[in-house]
PDB file of C-alpha atoms and ligand atoms in Angstrom:
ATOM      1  CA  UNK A   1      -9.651   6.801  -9.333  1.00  0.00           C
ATOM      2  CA  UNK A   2     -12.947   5.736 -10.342  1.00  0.00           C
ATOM      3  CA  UNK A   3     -15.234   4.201  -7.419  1.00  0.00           C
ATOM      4  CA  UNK A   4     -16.572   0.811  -8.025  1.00  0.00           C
ATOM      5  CA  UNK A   5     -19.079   1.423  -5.671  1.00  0.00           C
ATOM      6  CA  UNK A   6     -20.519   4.061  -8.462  1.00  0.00           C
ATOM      7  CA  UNK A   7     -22.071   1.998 -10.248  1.00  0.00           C
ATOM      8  CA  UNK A   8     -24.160   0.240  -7.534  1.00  0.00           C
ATOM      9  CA  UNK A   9     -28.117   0.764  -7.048  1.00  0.00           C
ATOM     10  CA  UNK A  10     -28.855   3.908  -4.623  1.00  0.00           C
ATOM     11  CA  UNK A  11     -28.050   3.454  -1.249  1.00  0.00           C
ATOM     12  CA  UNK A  12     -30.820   2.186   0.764  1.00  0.00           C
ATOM     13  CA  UNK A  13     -31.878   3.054   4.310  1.00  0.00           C
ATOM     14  CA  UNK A  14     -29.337   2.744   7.340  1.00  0.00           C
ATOM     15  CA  UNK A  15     -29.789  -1.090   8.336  1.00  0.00           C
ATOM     16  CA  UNK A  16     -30.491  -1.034  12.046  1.00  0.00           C
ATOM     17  CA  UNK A  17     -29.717  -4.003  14.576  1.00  0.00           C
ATOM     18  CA  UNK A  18     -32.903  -5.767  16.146  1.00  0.00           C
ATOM     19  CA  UNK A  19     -32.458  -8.413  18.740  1.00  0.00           C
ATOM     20  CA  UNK A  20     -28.200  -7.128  18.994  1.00  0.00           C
ATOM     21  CA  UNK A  21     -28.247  -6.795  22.771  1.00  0.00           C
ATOM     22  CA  UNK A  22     -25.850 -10.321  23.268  1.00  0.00           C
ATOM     23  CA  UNK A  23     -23.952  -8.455  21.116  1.00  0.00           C
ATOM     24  CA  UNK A  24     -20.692  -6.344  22.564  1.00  0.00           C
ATOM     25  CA  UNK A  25     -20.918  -2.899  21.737  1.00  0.00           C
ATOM     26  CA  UNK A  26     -17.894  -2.855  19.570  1.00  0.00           C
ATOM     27  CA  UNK A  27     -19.340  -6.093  17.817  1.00  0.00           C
ATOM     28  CA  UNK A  28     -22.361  -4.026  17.629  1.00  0.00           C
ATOM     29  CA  UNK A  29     -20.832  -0.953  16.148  1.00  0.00           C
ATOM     30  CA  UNK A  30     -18.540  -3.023  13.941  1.00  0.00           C
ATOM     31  CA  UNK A  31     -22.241  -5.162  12.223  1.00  0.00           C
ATOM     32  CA  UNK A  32     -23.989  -1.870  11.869  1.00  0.00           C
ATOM     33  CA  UNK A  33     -21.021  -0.881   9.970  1.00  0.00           C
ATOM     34  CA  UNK A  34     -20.447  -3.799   7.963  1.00  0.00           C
ATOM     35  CA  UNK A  35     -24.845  -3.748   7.018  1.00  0.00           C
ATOM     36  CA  UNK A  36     -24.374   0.132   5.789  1.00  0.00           C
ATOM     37  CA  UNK A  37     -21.023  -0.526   3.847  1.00  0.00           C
ATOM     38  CA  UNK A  38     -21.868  -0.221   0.326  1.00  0.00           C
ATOM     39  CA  UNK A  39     -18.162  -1.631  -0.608  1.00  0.00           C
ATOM     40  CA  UNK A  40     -19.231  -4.666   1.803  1.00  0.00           C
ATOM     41  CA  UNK A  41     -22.315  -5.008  -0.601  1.00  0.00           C
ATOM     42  CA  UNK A  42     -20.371  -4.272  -3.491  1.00  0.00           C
ATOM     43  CA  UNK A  43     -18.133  -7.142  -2.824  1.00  0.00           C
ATOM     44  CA  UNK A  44     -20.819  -9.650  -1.998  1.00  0.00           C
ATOM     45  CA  UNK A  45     -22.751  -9.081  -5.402  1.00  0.00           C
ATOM     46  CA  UNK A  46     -19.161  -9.024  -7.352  1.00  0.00           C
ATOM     47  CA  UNK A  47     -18.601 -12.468  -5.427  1.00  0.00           C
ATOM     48  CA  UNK A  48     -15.021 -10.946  -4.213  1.00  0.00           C
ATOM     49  CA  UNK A  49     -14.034 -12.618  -0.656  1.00  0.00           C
ATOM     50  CA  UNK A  50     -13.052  -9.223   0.536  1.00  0.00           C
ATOM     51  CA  UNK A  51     -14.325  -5.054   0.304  1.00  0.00           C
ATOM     52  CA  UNK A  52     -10.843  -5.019   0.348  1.00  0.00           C
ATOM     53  CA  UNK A  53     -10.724  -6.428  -2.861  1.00  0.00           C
ATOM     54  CA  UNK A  54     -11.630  -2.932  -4.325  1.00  0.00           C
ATOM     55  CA  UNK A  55      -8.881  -1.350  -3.099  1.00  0.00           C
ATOM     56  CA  UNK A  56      -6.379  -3.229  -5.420  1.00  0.00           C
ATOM     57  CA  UNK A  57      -8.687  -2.897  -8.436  1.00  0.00           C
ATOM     58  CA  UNK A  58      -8.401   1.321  -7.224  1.00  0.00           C
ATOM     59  CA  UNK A  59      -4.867   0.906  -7.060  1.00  0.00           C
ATOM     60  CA  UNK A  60      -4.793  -0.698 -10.126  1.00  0.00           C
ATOM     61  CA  UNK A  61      -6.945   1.265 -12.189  1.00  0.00           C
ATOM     62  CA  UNK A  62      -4.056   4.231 -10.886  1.00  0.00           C
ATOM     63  CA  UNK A  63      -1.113   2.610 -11.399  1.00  0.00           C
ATOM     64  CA  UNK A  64      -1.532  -0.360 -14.022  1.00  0.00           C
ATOM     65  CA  UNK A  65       0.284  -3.010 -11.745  1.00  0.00           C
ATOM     66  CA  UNK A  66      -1.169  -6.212 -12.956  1.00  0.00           C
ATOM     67  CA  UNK A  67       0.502  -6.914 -15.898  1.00  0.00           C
ATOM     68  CA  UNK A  68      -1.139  -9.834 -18.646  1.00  0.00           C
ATOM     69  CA  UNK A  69       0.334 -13.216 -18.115  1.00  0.00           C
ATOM     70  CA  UNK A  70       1.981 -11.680 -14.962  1.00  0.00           C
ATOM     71  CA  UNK A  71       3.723 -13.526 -11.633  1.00  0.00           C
ATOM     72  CA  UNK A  72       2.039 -12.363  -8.254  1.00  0.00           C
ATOM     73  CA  UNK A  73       2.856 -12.382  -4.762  1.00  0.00           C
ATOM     74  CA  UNK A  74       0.604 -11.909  -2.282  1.00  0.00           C
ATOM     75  CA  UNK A  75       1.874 -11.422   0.993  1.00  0.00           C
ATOM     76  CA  UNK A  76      -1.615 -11.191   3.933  1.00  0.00           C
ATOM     77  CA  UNK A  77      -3.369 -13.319   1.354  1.00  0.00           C
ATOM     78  CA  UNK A  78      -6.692 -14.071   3.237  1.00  0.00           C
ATOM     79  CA  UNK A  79      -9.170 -14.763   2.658  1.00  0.00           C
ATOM     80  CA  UNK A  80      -8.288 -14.224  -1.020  1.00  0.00           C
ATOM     81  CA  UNK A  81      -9.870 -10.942  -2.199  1.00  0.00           C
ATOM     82  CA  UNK A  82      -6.399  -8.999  -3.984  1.00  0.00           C
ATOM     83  CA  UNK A  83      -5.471 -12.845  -5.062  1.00  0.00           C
ATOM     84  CA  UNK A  84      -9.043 -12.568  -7.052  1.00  0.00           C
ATOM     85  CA  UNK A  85      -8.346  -9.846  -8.441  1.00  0.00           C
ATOM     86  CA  UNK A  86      -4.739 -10.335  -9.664  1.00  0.00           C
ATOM     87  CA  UNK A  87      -6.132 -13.322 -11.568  1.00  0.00           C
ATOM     88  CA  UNK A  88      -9.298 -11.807 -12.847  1.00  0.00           C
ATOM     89  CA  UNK A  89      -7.119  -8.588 -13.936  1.00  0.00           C
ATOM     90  CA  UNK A  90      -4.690 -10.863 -15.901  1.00  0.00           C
ATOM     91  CA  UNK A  91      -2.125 -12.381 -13.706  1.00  0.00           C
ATOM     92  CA  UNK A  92      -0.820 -16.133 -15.039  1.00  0.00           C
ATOM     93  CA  UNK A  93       0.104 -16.896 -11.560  1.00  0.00           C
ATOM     94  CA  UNK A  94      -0.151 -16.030  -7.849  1.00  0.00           C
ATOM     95  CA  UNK A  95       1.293 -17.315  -4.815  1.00  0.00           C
ATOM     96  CA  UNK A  96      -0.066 -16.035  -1.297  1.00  0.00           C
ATOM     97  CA  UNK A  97       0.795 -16.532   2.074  1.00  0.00           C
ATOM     98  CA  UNK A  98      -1.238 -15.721   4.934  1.00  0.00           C
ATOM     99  CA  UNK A  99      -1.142 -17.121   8.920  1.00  0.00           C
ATOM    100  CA  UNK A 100      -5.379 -17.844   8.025  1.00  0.00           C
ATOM    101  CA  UNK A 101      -5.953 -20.920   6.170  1.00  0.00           C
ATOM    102  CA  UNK A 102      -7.392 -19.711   2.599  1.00  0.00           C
ATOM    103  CA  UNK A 103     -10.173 -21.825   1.126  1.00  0.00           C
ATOM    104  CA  UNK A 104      -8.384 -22.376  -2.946  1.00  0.00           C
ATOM    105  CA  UNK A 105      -8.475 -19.911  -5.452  1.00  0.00           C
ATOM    106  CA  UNK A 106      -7.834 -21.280  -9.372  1.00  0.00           C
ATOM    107  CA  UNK A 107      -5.045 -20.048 -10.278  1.00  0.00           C
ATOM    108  CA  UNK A 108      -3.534 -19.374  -7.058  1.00  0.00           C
ATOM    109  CA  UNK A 109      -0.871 -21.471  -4.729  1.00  0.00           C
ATOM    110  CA  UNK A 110      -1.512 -20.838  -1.272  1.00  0.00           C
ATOM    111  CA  UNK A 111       0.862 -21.431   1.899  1.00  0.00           C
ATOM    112  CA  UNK A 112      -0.367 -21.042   5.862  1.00  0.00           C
ATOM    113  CA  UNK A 113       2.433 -20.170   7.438  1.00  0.00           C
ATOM    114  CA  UNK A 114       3.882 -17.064   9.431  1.00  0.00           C
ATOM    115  CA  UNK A 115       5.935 -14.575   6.356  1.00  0.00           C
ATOM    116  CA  UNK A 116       8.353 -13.730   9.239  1.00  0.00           C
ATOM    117  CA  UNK A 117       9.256 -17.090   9.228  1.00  0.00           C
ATOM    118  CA  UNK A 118      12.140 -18.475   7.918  1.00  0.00           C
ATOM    119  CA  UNK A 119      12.887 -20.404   5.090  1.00  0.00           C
ATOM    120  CA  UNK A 120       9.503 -19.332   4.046  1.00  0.00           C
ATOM    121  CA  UNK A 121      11.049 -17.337   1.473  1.00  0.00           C
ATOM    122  CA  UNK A 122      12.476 -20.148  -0.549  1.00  0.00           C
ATOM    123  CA  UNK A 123       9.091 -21.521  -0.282  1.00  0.00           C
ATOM    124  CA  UNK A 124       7.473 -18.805  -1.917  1.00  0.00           C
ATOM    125  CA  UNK A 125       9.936 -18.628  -4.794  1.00  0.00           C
ATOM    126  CA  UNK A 126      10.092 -22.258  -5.483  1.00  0.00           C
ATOM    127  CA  UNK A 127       5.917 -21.924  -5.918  1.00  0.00           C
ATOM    128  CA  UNK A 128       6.677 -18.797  -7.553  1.00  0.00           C
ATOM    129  CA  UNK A 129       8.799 -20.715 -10.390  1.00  0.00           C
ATOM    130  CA  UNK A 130      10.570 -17.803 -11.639  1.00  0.00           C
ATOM    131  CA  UNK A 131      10.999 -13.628 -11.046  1.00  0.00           C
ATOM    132  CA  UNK A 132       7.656 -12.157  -9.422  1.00  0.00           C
ATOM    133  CA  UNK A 133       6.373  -9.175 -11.702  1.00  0.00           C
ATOM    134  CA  UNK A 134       4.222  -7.589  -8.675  1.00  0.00           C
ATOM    135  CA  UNK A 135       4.663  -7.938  -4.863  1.00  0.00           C
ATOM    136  CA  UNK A 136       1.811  -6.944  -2.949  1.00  0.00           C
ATOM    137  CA  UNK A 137       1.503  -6.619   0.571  1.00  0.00           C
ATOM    138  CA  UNK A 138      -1.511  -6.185   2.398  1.00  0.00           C
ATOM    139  CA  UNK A 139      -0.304  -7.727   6.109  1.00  0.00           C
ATOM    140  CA  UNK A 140      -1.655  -6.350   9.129  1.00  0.00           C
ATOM    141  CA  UNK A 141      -0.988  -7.106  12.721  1.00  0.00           C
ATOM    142  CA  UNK A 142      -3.866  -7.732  14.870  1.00  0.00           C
ATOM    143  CA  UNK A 143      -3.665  -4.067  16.434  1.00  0.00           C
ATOM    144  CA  UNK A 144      -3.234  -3.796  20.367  1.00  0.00           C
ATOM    145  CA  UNK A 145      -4.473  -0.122  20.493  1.00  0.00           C
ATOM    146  CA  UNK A 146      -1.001   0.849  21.525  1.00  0.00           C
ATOM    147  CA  UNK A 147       0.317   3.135  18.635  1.00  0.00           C
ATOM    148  CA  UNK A 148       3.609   3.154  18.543  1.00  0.00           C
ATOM    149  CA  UNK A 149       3.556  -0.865  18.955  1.00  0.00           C
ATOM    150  CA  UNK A 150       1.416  -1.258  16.058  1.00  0.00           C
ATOM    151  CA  UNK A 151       3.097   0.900  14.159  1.00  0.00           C
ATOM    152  CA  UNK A 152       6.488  -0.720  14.786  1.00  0.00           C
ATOM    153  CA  UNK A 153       4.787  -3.802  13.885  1.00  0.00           C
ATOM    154  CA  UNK A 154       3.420  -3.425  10.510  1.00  0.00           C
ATOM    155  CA  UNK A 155       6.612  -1.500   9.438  1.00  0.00           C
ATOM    156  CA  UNK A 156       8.250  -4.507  10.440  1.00  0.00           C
ATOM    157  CA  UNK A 157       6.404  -6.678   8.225  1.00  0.00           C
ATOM    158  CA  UNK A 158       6.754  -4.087   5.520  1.00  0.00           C
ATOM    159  CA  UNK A 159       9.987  -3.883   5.339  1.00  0.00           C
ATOM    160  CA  UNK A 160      10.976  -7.626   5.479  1.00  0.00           C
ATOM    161  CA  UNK A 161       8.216  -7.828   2.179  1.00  0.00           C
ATOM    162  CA  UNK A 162      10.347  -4.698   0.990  1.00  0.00           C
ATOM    163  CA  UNK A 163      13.457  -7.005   1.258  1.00  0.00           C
ATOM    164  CA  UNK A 164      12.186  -9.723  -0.179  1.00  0.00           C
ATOM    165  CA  UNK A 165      10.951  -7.947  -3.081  1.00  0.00           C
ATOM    166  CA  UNK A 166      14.387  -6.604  -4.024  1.00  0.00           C
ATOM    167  CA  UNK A 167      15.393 -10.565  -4.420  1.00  0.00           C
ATOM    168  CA  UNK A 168      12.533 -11.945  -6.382  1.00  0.00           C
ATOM    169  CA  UNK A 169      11.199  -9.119  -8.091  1.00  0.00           C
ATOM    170  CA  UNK A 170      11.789  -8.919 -12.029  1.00  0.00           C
ATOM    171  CA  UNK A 171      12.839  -5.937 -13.839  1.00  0.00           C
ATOM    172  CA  UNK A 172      11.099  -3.237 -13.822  1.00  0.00           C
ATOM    173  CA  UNK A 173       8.114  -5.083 -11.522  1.00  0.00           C
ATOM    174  CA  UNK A 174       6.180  -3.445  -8.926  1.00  0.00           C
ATOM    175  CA  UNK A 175       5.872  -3.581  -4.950  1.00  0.00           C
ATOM    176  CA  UNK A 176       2.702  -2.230  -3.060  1.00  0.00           C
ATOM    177  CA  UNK A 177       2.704  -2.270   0.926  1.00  0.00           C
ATOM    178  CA  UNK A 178       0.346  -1.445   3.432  1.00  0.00           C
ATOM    179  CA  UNK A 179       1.508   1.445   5.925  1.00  0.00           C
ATOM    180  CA  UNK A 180      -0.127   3.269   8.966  1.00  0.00           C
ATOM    181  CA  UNK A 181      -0.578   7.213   8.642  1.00  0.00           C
ATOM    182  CA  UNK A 182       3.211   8.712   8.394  1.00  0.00           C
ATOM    183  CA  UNK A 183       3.917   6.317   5.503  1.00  0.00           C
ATOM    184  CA  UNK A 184       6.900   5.042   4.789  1.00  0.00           C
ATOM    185  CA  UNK A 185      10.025   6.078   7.115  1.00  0.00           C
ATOM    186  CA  UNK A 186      13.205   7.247   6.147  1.00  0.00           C
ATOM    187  CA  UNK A 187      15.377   4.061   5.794  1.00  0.00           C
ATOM    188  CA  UNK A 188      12.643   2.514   3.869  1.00  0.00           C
ATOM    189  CA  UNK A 189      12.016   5.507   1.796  1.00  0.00           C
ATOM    190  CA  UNK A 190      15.656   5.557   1.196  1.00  0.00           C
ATOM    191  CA  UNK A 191      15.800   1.800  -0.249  1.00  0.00           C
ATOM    192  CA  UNK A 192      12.612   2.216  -2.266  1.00  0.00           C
ATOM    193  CA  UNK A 193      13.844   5.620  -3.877  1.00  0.00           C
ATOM    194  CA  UNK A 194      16.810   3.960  -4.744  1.00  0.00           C
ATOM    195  CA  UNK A 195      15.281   0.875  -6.402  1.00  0.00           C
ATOM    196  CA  UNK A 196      12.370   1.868  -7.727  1.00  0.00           C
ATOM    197  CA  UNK A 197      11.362   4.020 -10.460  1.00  0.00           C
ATOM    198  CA  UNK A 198       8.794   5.627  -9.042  1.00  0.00           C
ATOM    199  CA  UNK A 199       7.177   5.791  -5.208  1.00  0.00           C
ATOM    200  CA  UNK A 200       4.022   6.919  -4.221  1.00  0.00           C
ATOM    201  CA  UNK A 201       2.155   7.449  -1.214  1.00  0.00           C
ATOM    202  CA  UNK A 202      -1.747   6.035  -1.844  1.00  0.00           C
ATOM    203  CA  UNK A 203      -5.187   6.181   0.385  1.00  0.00           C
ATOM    204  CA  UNK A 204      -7.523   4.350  -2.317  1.00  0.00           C
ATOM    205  CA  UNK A 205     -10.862   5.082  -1.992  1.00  0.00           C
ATOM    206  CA  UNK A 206     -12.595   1.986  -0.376  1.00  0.00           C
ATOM    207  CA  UNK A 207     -10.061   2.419   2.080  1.00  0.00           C
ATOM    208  CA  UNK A 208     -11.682   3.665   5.109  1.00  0.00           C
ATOM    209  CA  UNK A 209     -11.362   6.906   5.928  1.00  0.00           C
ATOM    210  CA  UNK A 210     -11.653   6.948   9.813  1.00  0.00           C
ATOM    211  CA  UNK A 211      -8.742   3.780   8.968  1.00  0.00           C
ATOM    212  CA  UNK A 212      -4.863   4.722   9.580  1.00  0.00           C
ATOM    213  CA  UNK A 213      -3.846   2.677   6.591  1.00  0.00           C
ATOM    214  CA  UNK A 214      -2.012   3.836   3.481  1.00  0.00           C
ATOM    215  CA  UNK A 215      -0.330   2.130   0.984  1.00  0.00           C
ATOM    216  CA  UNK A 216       2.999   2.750  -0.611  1.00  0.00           C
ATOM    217  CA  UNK A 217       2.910   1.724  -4.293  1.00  0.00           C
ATOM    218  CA  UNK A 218       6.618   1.794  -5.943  1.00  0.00           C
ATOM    219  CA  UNK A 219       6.577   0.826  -9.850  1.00  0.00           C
ATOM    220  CA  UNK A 220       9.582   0.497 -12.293  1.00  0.00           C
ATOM    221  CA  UNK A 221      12.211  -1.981 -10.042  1.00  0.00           C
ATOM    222  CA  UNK A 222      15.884  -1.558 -10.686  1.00  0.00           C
ATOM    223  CA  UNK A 223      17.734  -4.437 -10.230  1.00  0.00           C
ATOM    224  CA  UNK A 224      21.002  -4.372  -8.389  1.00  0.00           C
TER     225      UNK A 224
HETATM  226  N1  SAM B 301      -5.773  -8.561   0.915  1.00  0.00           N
HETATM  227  C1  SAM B 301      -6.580  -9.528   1.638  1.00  0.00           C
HETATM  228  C2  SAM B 301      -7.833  -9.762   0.843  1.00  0.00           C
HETATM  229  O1  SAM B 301      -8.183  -8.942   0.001  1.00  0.00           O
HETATM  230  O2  SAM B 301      -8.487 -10.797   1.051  1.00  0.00           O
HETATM  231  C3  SAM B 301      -6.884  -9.053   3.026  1.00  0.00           C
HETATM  232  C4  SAM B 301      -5.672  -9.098   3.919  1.00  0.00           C
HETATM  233  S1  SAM B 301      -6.006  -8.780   5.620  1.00  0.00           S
HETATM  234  C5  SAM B 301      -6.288  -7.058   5.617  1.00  0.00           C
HETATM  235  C6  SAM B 301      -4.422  -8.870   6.352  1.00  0.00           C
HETATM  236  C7  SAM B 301      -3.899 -10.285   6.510  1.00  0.00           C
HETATM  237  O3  SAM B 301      -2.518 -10.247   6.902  1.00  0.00           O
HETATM  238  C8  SAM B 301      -4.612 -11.093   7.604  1.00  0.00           C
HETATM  239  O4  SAM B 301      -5.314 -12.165   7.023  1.00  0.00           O
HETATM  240  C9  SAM B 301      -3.470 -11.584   8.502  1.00  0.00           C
HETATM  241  O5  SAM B 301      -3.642 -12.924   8.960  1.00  0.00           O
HETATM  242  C10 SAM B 301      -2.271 -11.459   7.584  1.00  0.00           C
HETATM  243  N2  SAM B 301      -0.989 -11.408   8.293  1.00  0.00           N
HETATM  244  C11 SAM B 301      -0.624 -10.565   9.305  1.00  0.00           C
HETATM  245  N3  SAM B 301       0.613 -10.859   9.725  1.00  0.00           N
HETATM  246  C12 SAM B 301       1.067 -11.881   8.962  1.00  0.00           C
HETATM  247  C13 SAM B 301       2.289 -12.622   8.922  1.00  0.00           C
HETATM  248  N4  SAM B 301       3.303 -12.363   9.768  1.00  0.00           N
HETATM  249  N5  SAM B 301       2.414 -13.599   7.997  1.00  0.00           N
HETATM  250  C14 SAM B 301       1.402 -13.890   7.146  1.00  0.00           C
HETATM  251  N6  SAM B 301       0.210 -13.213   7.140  1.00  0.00           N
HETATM  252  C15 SAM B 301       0.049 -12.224   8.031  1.00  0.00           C
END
């Protein structure tokens, strides 16, 4: 994959903290981090809401998932960054959810609410107005530091966007989900081997290294 950040100025000196002592030492740790993250730059100058922003445009640049005149879903929408880019790299439409309010993107539909809720699928859809050609998901839990619980949390949410994207997705569309280190487990292995084409197992670059996160990327759906 080719690194966005590549084609930035050098890096310049380590930023260091003056006048941080009010600060926490996490929020300390997590500002010095944010100052000396060339992808945080990188996003700023690009005017993208997120650095996570780049890790769709990685993904993308991999595995061709925005399509021209394509139908998005973005599931963990705030505050906006893979919506950006799924309009900037050719997608007609998007419709995002997130449990954040998202300041409007053009282009874009956006819905507060929790995805685990229901009827909140035949919200989506109706915004949607027709068969979604990508399903992204980028939902996170706010981690409690325990693990396992985290874990079974975001496989949770994966998995009901893994459902969902067996009803609305289109023919040969495309799902992408983020995962903590282990990836995808069996049963959900099992469903997206049997529906989609092709299933990967991705760490883009921006994404952190010292970050559990992965991202299963499954192209070429097969409709029931
Ligand atoms: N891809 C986004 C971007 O580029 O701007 C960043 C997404 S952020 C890493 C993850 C988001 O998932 C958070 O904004 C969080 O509120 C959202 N989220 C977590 N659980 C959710 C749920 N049950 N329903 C809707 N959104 C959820």
């Amino acid at each position: 994959m080719t690194d966005p950040t590549s084609k930035l100025p050098p890096r310049r000196d380590a930023v260091r903290l003056k006048n941080a002592r009010k600060l926490s030492s996490s929020s300390q740790r997590w500002l010095q981090r944010q100052l000396n993250d060339p992808y945080v730059t990188a996003a700023k100058a690009a005017g993208w809401r997120s650095r996570a922003a780049f890790k769709l445009i990685e993904l993308d640049e991999k595995y061709k998932l925005i399509g021209k005149g394509s139908r998005v879903l973005d599931l963990g929408a705030a505050p906006g960054g893979w919506s950006q880019v799924a309009l900037e790299r050719g997608a007609a439409k998007v419709v995002g959810i997130d449990l954040l309010e998202i300041q409007p993107v053009a282009g874009a539909d956006f819905i507060q609410a929790d995805f685990l809720e229901e009827g909140i699928e035949a919200r989506l859809t109706a915004l949607l107005g027709g068969k979604a050609d990508l399903v992204l998901s980028d939902m996170a839990p706010n981690t409690s530091g325990h693990v396992a619980t985290d874990h079974i949390r975001i496989m949770a949410l994966a998995e009901t966007a893994l459902a969902f994207a067996c009803e609305i997705l289109a023919p040969d569309g495309a799902f992408v989900a983020k995962l903590f280190q282990g990836g995808a487990e069996k049963d959900m292995l099992n469903t997206l081997k049997a529906r989609f084409r092709s299933v990967k197992h991705a760490k883009p670059p921006a994404s952190r290294k010292d970050s559990k996160e992965m991202y299963v990327v499954a192209t070429g759906f097969r409709p029931a």
